[in-house]
PDB file of C-alpha atoms in Angstrom:
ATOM      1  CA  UNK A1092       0.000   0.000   0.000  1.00  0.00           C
ATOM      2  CA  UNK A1093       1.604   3.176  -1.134  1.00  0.00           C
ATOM      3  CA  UNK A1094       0.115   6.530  -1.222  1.00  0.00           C
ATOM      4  CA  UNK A1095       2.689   9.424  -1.792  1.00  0.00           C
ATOM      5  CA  UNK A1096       1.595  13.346  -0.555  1.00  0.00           C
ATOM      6  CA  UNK A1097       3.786  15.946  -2.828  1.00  0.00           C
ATOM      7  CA  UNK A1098       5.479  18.835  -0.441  1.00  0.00           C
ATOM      8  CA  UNK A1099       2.696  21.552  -1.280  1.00  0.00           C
ATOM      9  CA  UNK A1100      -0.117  18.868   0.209  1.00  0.00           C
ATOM     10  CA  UNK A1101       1.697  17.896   3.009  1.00  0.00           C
ATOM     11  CA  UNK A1102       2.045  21.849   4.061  1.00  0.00           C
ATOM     12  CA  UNK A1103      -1.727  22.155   3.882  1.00  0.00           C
ATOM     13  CA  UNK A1104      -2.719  18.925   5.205  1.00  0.00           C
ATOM     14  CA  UNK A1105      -0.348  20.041   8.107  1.00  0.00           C
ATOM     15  CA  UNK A1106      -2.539  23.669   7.927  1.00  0.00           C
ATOM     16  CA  UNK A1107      -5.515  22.023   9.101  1.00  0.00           C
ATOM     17  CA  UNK A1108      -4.116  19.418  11.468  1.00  0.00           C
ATOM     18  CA  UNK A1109      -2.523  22.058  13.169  1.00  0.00           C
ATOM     19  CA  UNK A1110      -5.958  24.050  13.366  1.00  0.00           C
ATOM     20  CA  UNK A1111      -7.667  20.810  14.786  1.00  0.00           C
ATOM     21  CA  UNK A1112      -5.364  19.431  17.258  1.00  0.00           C
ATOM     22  CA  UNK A1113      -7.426  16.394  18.535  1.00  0.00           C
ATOM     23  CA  UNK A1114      -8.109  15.234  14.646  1.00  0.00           C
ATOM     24  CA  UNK A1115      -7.264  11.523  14.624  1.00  0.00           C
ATOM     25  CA  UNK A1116      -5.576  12.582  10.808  1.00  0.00           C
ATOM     26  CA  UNK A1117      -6.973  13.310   7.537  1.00  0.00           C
ATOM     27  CA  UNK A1118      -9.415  10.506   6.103  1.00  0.00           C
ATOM     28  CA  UNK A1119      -8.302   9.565   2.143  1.00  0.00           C
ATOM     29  CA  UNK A1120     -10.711   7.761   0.473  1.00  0.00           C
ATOM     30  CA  UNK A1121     -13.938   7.609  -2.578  1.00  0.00           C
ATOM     31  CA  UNK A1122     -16.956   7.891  -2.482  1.00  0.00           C
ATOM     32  CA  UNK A1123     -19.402   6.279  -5.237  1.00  0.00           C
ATOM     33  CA  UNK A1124     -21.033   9.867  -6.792  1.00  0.00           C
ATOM     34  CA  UNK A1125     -20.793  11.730 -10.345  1.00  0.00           C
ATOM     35  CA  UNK A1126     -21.289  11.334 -13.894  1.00  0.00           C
ATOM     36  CA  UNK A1127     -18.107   8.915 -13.455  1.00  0.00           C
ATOM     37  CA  UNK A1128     -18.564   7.056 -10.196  1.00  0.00           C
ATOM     38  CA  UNK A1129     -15.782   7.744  -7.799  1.00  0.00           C
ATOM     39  CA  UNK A1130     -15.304  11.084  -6.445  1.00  0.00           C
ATOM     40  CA  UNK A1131     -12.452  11.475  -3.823  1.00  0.00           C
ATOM     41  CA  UNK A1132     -12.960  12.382   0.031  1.00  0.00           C
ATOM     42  CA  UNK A1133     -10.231  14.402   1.806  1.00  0.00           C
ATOM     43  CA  UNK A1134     -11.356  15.340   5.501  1.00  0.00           C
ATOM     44  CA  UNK A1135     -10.073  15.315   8.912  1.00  0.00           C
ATOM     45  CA  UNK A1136     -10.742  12.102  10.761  1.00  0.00           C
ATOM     46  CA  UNK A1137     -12.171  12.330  14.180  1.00  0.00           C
ATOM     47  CA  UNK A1138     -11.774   8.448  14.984  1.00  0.00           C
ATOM     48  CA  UNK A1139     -10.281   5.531  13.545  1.00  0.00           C
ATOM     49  CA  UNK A1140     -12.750   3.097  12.421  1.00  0.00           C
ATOM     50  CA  UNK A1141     -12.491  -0.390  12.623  1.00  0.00           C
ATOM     51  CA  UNK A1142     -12.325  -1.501   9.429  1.00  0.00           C
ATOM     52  CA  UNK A1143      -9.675   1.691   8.480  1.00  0.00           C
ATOM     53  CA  UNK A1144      -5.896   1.318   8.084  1.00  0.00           C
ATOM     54  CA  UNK A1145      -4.025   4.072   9.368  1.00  0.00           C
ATOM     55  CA  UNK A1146      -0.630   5.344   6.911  1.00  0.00           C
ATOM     56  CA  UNK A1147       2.358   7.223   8.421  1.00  0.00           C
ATOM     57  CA  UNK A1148       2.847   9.522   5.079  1.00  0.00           C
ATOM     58  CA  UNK A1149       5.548  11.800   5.879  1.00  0.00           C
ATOM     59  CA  UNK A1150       4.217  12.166   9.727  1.00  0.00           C
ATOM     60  CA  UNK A1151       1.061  12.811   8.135  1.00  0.00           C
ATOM     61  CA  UNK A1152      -1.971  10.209   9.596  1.00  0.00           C
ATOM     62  CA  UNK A1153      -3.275   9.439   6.841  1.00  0.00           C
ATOM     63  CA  UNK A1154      -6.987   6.960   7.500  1.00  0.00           C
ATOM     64  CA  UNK A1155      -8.169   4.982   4.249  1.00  0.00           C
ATOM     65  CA  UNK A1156     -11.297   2.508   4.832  1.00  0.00           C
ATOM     66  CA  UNK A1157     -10.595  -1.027   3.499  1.00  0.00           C
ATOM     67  CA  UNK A1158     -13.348  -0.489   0.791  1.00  0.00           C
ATOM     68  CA  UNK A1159     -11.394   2.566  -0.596  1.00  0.00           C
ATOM     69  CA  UNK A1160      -7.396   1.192  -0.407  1.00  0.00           C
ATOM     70  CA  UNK A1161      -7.573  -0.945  -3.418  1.00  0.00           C
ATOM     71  CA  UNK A1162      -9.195   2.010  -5.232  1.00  0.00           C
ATOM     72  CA  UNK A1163      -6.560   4.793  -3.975  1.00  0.00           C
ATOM     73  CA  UNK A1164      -2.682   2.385  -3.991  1.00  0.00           C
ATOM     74  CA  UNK A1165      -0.309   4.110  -5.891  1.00  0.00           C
ATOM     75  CA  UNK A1166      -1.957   7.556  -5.788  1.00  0.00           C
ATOM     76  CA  UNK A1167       0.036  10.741  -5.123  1.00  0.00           C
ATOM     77  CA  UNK A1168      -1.936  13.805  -3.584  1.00  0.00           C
ATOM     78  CA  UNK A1169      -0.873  16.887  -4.556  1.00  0.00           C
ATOM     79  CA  UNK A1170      -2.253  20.593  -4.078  1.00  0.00           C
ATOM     80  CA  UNK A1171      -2.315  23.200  -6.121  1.00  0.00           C
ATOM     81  CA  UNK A1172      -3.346  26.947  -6.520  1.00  0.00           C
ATOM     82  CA  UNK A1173      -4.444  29.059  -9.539  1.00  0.00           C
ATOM     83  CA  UNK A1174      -5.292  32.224  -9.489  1.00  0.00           C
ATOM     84  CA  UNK A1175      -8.023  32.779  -7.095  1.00  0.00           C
ATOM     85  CA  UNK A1176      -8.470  28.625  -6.631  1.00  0.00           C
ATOM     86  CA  UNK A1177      -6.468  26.077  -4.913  1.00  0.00           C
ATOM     87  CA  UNK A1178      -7.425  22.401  -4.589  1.00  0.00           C
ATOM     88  CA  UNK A1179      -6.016  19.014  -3.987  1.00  0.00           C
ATOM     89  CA  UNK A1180      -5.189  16.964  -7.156  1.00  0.00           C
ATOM     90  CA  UNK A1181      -5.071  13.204  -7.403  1.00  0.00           C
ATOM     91  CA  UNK A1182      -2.688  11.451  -9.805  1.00  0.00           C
ATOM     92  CA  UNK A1183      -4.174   8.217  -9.709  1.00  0.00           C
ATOM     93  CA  UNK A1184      -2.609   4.933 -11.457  1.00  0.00           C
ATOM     94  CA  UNK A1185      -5.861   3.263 -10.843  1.00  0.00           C
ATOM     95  CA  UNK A1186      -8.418   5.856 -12.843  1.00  0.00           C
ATOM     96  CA  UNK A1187      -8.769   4.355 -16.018  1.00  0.00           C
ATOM     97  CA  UNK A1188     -10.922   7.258 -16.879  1.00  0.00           C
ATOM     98  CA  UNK A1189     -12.378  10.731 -16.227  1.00  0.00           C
ATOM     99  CA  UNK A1190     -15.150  12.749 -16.372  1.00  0.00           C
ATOM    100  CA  UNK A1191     -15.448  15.797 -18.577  1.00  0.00           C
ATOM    101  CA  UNK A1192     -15.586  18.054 -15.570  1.00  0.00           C
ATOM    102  CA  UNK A1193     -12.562  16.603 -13.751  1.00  0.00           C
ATOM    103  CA  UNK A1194     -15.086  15.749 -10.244  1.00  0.00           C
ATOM    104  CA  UNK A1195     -15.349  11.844 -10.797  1.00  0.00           C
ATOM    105  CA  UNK A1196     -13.285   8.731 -11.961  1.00  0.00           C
ATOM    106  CA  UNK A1197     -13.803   5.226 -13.104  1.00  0.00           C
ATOM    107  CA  UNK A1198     -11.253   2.588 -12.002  1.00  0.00           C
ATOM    108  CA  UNK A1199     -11.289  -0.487 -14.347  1.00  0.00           C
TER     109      UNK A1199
END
């Protein structure tokens, strides 16, 4: 299981930890939703659930649920501003497809 988090992520994932210091980490996973299927979930964790799996990414807690892992191995998280908007952005070995507006992904 291998899920990489590029420097500019890891400084805002770090942003919001910092802001909520009894966040169990930041929750990684999908959620089934858009014209594509998958849409990605990036939120701070209160809890670990049972059925989660808990990554040390660069002292980052990072909490994926075992429905989501095989969907989200490989994936590097990055974040990214333009102009006025800044997001997180996926690069996902596993997406074997996209939908026109970027929000969703199929996996094959």
């Amino acid at each position: 299981m291998s899920i990489s988090i590029t420097p500019p992520a890891r400084e805002r994932i770090r942003q919001f930890l910092d802001r909520t210091p009894g966040a169990a980490g930041v929750r990684f996973g999908v959620r089934r939703t858009g014209c594509s299927g998958f849409a990605y979930v990036v939120d701070l964790a209160d809890a670990v659930q049972p059925d989660d799996r808990t990554l040390d990414v660069d002292g980052i807690p990072l909490i994926v649920d075992a429905r989501s892992l095989p969907m989200v191995d490989g994936t590097v998280i990055d974040f990214r501003r333009q102009g006025l908007n800044a997001s997180f952005v996926f690069h996902n070995p596993n997406a074997t497809g996209e939908c026109g507006c970027g929000e969703s992904f199929t996996v094959g």
